[in-house]
PDB file of C-alpha atoms in Angstrom:
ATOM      1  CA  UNK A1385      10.278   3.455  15.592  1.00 59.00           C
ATOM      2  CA  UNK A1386       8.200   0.521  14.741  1.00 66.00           C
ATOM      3  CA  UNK A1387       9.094  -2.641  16.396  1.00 93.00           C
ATOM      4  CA  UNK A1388       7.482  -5.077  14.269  1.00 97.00           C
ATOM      5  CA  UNK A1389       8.071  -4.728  10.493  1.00 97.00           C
ATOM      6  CA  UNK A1390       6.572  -7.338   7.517  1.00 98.00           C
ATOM      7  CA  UNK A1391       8.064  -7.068   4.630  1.00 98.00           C
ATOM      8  CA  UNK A1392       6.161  -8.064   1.817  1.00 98.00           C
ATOM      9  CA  UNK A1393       8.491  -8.976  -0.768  1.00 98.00           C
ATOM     10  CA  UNK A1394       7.945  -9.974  -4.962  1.00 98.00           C
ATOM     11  CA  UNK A1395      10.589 -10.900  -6.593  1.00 98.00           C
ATOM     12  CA  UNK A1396      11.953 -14.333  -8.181  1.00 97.00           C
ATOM     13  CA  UNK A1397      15.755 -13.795  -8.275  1.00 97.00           C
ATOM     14  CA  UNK A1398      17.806 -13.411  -5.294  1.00 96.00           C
ATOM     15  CA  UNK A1399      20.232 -11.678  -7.459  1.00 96.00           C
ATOM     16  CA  UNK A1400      17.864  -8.554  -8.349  1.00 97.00           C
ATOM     17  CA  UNK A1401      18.258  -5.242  -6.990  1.00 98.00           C
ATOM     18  CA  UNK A1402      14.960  -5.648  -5.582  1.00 98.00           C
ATOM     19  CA  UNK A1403      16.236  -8.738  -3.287  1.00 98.00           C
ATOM     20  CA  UNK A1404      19.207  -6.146  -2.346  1.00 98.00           C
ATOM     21  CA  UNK A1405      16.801  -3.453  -1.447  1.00 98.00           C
ATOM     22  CA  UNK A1406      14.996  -5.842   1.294  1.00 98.00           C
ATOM     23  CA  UNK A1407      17.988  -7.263   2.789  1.00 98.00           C
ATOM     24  CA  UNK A1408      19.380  -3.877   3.154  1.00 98.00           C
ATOM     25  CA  UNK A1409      16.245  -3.334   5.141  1.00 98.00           C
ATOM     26  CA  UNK A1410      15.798  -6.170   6.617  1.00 98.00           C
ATOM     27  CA  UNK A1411      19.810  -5.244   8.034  1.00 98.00           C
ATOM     28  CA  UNK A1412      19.179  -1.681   8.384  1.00 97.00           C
ATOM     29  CA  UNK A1413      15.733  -2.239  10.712  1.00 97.00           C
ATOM     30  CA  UNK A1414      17.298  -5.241  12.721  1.00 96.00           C
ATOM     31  CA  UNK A1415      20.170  -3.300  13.421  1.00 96.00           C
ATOM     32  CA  UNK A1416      17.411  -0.424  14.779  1.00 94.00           C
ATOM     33  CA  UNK A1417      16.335  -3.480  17.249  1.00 95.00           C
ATOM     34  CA  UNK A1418      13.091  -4.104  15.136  1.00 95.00           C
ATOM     35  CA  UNK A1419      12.190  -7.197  14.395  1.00 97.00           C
ATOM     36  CA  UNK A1420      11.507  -7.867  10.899  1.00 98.00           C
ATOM     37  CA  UNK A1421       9.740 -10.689   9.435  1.00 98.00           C
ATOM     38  CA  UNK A1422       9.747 -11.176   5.312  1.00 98.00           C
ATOM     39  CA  UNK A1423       7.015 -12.666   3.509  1.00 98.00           C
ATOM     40  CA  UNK A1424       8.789 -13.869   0.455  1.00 98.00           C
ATOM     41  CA  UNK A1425       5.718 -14.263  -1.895  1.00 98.00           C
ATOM     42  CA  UNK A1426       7.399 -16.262  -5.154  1.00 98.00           C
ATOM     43  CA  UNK A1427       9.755 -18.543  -2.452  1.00 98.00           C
ATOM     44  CA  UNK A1428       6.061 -19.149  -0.894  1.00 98.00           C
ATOM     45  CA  UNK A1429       4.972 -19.915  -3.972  1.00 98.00           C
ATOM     46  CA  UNK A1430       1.811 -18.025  -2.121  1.00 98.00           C
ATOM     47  CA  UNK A1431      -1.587 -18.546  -4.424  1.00 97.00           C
ATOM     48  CA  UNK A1432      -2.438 -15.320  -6.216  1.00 97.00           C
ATOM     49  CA  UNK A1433      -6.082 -15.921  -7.135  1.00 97.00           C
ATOM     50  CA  UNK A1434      -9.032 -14.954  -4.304  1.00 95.00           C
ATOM     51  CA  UNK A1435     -11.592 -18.159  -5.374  1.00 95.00           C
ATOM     52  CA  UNK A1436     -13.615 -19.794  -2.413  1.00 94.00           C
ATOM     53  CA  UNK A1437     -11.145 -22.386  -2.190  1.00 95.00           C
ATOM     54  CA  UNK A1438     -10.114 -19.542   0.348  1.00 95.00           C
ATOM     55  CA  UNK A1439     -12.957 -20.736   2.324  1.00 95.00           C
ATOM     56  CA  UNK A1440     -13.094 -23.538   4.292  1.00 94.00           C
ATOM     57  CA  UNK A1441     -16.203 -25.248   4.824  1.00 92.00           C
ATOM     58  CA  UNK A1442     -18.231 -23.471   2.077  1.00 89.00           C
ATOM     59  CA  UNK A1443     -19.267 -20.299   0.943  1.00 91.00           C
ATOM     60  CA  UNK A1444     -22.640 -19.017   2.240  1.00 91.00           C
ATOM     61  CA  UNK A1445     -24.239 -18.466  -1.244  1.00 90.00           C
ATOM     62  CA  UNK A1446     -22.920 -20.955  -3.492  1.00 89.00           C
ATOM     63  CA  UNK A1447     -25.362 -19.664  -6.560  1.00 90.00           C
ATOM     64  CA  UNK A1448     -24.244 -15.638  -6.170  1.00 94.00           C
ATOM     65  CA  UNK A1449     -20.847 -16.036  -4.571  1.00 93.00           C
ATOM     66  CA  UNK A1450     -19.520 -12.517  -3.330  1.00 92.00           C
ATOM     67  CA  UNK A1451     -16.112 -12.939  -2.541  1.00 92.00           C
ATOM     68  CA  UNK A1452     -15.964  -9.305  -0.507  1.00 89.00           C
ATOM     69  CA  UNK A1453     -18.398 -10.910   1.647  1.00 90.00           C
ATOM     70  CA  UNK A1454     -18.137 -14.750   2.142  1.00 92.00           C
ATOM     71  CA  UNK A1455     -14.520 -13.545   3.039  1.00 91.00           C
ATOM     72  CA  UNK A1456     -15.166 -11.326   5.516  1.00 88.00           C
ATOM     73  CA  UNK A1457     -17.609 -13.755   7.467  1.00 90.00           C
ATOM     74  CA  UNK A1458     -15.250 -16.624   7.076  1.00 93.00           C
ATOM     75  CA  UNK A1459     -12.681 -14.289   8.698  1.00 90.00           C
ATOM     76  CA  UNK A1460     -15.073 -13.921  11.604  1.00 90.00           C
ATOM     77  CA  UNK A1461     -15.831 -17.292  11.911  1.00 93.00           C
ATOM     78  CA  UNK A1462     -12.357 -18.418  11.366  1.00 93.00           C
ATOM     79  CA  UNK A1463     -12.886 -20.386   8.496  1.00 95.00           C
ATOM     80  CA  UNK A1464      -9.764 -19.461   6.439  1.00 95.00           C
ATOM     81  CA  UNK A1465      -7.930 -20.678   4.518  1.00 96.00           C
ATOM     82  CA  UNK A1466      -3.966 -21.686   6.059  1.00 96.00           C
ATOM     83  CA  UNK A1467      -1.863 -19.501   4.141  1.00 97.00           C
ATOM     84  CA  UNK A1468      -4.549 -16.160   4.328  1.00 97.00           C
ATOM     85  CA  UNK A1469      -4.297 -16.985   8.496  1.00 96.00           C
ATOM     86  CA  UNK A1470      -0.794 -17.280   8.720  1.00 97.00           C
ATOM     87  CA  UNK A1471      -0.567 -13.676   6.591  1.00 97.00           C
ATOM     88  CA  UNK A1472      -2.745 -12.259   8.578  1.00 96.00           C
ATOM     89  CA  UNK A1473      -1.481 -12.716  11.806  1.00 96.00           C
ATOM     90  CA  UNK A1474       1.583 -11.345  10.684  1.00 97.00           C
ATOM     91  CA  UNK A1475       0.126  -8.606   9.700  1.00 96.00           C
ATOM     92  CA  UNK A1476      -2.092  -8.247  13.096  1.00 95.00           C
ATOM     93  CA  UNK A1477       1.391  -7.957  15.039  1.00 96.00           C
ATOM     94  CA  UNK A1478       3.284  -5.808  12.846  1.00 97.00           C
ATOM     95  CA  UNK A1479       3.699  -2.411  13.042  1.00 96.00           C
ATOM     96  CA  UNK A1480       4.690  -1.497   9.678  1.00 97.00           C
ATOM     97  CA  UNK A1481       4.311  -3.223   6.818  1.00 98.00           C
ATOM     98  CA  UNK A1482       6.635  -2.554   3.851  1.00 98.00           C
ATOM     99  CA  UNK A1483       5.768  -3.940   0.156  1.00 98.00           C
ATOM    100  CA  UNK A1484       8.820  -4.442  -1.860  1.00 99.00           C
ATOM    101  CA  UNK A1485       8.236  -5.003  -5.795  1.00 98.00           C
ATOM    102  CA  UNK A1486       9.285  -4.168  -9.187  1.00 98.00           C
ATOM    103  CA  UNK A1487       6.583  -2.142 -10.752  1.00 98.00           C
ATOM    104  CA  UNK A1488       4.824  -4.018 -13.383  1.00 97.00           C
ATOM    105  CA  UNK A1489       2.149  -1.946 -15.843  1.00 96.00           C
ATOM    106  CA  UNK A1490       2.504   0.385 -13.253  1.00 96.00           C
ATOM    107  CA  UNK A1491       1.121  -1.530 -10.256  1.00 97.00           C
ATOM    108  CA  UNK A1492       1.902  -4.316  -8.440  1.00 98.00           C
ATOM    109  CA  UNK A1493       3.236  -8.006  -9.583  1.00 98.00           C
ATOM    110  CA  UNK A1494       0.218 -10.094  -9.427  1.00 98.00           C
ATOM    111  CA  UNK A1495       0.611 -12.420  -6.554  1.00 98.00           C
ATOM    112  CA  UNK A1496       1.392  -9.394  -4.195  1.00 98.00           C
ATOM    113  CA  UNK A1497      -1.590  -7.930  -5.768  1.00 98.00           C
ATOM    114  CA  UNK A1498      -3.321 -11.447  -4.335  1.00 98.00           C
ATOM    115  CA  UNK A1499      -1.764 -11.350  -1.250  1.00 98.00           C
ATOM    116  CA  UNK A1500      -3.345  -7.750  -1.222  1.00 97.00           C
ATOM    117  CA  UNK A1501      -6.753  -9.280  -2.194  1.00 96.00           C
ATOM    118  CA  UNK A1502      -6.451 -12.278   0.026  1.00 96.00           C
ATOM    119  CA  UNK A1503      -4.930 -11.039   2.598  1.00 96.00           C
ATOM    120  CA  UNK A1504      -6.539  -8.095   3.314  1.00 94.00           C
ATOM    121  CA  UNK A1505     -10.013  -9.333   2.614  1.00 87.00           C
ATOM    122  CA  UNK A1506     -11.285  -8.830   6.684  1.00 84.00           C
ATOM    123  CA  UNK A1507     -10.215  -5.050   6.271  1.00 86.00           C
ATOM    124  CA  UNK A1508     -12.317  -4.509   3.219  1.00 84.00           C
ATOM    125  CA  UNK A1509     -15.295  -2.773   5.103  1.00 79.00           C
ATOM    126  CA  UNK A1510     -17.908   0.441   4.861  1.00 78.00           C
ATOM    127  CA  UNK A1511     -18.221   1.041   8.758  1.00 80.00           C
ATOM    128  CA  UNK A1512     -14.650   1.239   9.078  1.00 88.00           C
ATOM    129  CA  UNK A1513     -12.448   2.619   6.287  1.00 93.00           C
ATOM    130  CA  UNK A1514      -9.997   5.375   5.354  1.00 93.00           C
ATOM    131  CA  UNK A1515      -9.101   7.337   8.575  1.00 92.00           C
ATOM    132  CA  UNK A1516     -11.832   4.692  10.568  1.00 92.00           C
ATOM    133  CA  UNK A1517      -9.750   1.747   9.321  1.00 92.00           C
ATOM    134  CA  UNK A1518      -8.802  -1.032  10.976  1.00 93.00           C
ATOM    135  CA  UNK A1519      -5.311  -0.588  11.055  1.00 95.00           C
ATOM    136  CA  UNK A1520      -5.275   3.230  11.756  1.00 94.00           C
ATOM    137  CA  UNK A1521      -2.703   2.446  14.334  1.00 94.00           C
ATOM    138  CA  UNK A1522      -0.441   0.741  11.705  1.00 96.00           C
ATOM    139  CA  UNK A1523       2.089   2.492   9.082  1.00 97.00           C
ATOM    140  CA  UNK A1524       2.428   1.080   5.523  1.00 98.00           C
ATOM    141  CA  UNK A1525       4.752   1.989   2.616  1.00 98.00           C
ATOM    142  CA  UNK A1526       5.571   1.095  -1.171  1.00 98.00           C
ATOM    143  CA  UNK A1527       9.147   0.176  -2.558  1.00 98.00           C
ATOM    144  CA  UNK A1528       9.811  -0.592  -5.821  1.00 98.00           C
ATOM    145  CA  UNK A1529      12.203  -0.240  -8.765  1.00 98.00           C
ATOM    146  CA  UNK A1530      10.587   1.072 -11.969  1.00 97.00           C
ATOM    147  CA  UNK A1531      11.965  -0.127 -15.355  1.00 95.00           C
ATOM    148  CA  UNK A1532      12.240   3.293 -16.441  1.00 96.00           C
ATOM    149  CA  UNK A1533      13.857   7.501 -15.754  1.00 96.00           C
ATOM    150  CA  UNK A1534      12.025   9.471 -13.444  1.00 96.00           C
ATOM    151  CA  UNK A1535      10.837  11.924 -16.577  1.00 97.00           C
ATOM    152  CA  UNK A1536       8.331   9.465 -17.973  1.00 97.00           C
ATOM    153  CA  UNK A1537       6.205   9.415 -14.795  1.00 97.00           C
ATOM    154  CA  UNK A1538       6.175  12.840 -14.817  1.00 95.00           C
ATOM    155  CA  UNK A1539       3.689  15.655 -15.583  1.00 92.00           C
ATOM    156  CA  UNK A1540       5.045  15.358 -19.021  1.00 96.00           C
ATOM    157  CA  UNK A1541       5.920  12.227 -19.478  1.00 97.00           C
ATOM    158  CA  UNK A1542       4.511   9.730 -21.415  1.00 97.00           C
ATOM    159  CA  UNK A1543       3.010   7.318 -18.624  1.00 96.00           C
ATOM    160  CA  UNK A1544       2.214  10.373 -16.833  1.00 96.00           C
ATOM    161  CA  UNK A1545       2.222  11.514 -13.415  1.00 96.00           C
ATOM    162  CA  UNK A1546       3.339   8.963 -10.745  1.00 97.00           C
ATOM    163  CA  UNK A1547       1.052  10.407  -7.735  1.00 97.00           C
ATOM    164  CA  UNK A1548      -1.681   9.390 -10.348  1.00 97.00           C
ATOM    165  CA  UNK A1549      -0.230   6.042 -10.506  1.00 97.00           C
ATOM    166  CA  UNK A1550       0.357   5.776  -7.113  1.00 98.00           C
ATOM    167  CA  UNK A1551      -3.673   6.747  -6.091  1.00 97.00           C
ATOM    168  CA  UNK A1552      -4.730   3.485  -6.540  1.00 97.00           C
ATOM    169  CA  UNK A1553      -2.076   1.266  -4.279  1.00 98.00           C
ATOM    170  CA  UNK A1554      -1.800   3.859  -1.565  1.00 98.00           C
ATOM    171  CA  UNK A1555      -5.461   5.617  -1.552  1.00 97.00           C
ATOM    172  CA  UNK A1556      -7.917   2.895  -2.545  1.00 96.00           C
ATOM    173  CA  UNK A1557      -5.715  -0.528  -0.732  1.00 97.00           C
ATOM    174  CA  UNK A1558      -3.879   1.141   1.978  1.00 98.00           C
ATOM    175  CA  UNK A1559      -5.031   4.066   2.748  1.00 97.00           C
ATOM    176  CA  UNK A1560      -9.181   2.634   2.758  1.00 96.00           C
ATOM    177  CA  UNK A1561      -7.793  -0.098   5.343  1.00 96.00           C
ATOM    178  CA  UNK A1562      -6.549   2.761   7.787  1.00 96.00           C
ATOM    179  CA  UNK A1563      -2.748   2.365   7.504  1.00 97.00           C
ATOM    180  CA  UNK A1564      -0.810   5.711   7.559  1.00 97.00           C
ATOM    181  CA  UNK A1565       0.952   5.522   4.196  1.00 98.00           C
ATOM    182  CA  UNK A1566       4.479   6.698   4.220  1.00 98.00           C
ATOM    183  CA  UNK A1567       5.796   8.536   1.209  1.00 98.00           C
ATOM    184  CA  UNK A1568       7.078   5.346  -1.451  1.00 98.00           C
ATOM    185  CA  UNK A1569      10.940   5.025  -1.555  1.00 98.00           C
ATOM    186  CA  UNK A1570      11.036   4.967  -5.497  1.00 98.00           C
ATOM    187  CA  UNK A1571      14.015   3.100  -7.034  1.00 98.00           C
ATOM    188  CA  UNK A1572      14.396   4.564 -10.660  1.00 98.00           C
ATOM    189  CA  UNK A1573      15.595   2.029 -13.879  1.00 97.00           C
ATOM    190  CA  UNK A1574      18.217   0.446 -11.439  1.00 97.00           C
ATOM    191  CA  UNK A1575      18.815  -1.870 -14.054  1.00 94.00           C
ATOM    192  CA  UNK A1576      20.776   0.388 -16.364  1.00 94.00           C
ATOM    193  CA  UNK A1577      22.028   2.111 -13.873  1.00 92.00           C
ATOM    194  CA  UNK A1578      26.264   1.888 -12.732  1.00 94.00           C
ATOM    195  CA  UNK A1579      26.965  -0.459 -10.202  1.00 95.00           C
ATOM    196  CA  UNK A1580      27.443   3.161  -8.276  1.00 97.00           C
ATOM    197  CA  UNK A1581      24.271   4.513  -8.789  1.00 96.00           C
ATOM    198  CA  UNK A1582      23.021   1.476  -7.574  1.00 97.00           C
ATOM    199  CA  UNK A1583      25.136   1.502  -4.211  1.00 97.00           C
ATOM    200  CA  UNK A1584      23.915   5.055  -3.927  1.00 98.00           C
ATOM    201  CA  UNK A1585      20.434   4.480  -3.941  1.00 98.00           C
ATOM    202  CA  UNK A1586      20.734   1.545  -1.714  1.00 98.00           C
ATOM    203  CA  UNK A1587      22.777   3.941   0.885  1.00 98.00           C
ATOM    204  CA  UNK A1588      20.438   5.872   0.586  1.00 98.00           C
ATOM    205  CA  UNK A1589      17.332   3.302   1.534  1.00 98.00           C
ATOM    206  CA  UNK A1590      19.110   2.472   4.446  1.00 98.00           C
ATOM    207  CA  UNK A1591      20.406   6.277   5.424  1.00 97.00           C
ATOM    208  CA  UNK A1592      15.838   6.696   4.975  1.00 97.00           C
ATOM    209  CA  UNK A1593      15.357   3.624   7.049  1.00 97.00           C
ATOM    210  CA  UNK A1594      16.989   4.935   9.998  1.00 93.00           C
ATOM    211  CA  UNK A1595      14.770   7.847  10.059  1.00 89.00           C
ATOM    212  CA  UNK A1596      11.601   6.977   9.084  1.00 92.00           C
ATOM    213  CA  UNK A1597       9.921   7.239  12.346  1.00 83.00           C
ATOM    214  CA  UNK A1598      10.141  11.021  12.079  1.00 87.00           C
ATOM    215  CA  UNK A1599       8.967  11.193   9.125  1.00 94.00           C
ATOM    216  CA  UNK A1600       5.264  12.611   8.644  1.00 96.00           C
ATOM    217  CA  UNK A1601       2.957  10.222   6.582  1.00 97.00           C
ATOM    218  CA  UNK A1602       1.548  11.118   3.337  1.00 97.00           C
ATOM    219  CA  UNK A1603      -1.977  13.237   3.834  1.00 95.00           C
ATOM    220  CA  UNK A1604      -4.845  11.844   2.986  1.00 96.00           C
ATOM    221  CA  UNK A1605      -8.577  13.830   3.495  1.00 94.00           C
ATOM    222  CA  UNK A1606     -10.276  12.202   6.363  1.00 93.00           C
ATOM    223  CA  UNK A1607     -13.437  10.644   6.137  1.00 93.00           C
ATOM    224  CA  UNK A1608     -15.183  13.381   8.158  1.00 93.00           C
ATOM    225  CA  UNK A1609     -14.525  15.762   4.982  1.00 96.00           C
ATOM    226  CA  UNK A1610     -17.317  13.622   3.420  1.00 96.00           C
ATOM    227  CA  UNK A1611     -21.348  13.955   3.704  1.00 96.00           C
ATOM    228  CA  UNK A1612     -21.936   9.588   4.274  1.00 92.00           C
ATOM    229  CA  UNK A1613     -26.211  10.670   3.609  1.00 94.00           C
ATOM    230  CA  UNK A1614     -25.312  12.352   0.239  1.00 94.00           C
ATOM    231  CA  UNK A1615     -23.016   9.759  -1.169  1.00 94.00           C
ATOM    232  CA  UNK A1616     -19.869  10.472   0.529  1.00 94.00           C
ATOM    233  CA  UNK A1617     -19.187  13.823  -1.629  1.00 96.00           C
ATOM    234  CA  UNK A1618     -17.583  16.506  -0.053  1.00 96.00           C
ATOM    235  CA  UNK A1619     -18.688  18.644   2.526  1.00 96.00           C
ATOM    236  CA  UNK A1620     -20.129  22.628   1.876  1.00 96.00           C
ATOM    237  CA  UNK A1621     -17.709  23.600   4.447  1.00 96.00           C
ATOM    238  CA  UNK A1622     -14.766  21.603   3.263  1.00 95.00           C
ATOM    239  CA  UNK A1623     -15.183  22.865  -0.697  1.00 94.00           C
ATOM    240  CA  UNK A1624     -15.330  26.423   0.687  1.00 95.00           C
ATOM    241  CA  UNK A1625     -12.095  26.034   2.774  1.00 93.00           C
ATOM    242  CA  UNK A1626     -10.319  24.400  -0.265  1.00 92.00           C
ATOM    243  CA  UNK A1627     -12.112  26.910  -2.846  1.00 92.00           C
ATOM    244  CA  UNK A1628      -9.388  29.874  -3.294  1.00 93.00           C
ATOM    245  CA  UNK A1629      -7.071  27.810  -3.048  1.00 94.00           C
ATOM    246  CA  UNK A1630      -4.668  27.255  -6.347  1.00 95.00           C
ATOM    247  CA  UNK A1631      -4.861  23.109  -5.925  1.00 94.00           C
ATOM    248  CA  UNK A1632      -7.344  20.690  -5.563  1.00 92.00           C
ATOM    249  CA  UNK A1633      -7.312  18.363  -1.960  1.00 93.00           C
ATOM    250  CA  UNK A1634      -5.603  15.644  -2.986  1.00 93.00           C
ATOM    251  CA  UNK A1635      -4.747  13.789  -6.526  1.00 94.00           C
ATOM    252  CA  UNK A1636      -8.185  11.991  -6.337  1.00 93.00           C
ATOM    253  CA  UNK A1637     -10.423  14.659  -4.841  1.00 94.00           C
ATOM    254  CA  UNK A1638      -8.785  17.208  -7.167  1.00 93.00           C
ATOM    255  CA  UNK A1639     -12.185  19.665  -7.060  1.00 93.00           C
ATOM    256  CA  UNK A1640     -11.435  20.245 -10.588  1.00 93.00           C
ATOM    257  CA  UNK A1641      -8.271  22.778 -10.073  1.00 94.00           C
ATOM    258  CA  UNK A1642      -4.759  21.394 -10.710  1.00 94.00           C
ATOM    259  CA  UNK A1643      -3.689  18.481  -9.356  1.00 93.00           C
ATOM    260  CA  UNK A1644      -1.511  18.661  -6.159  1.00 93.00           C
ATOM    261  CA  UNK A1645       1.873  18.520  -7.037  1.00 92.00           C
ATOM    262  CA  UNK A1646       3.730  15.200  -5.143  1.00 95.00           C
ATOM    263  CA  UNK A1647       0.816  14.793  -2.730  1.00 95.00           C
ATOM    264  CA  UNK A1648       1.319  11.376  -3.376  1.00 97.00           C
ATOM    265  CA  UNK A1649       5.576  10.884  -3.006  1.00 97.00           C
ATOM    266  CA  UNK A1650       6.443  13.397  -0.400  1.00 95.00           C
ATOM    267  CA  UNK A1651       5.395  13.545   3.258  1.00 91.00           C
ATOM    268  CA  UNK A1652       2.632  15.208   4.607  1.00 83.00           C
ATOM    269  CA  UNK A1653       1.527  17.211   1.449  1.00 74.00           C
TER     270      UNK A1653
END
């Protein structure tokens, strides 16, 4: 099991369900001798927008400022600012790093989505992403509460299917930075729930916590799969092995056959 956990955490009301859901893991981990570290974002009052006030001493080009960039060579040059350091030194020394959130317009709140941005800035880069990533050695997951039934991110449902939802978060952020993604523990509509079905789904979060190292992570193709001189499309070889077969790889790489059912919520798919 991972030793070091950060959990980064969104939510303004200690009395929400999403507060309960990382205390009971803060409990559930501690009491598996981890130790846990939370990174209460809205108690932080951490800043949400990536400006070169991130930067100290100046950006590099102040006429054609590239965040991606002047970023990444502060980062080397240690020129950060306070608040992205601190952040990312947790993050250097944890293990696993959970995000706990309420879903808003089906992503992220936005100051997780800057601490994603900020934070993660010195992973954002071409020689090492996806399977090459810099934290290839490091396991990630999403938990959130939707405000909403499990049948309207569904094939049929009217926001649609929630591994396409999901793509984005745990493909293009977590996934490109190297972290092996577990499958999301997915809270549905807690709100209008019973106080039972709460408690159950809690129990449950925990009764998951205490196995989650044995869990396999969600599969992802690996970057060998693509041709880097032709524009990273997929390989001859790799689009015959894949070609009989009823599904596409993955939601995103879906080879135009049907998506992949749950590739994106269940482990190892």
């Amino acid at each position: 099991m991972a030793k070091k956990v950060l959990i980064v955490y969104a939510h303004e009301s200690p009395a929400s369900f999403n507060a309960a859901a990382k205390d009971a893991a803060v409990a559930a981990l501690t009491a598996q001798g981890c130790t846990v570290e939370v990174s209460d974002l809205y108690a932080m009052k951490f800043k949400a927008a990536a400006t070169t006030e991130d930067i100290t001493g100046g950006v590099k080009d102040a006429e054609n400022v590239c965040y991606a960039k002047e970023i990444k060579l502060a980062s080397e040059e240690g020129r950060l600012a306070d608040d992205i350091k601190k952040e990312q030194e947790k993050l250097k020394e944890a293990d696993l790093v959970i995000f706990q959130f309420p879903m808003y317009w089906s992503s992220v709140p936005a100051i997780m989505k800057g601490w994603m941005d900020r934070v993660l800035g010195f992973a954002y880069a071409q020689e090492k992403r996806y399977s090459e990533g810099i934290f290839k050695d490091k396991k990630a997951m999403l938990s959130f509460t939707t405000d909403c039934p499990e049948s309207v991110y569904s094939d049929t449902g009217i926001n649609g299917d929630i591994n396409v939802t999901l793509w984005p978060l745990q493909n293009g952020i977590l996934n490109y930075c190297g972290f092996q993604v577990f499958a999301p523990q997915i809270f549905w509509d807690p709100a209008t729930g019973s106080p039972e079905s709460r408690s159950s789904m809690l129990e449950g979060w925990r009764t998951r916590l205490q196995n989650l190292c044995g869990e396999a992570p969600v599969y992802f193709a690996p970057l060998d799969y693509f041709d880097k001189e032709k524009g990273f499309l997929l390989k001859p070889e790799v689009k015959e092995k894949y070609a009989s077969r009823e599904c596409g790889l993955t939601v995103g790489i879906h080879m135009g056959k049907p998506l992949p059912a749950n590739s994106q919520t269940k482990a190892g798919v």
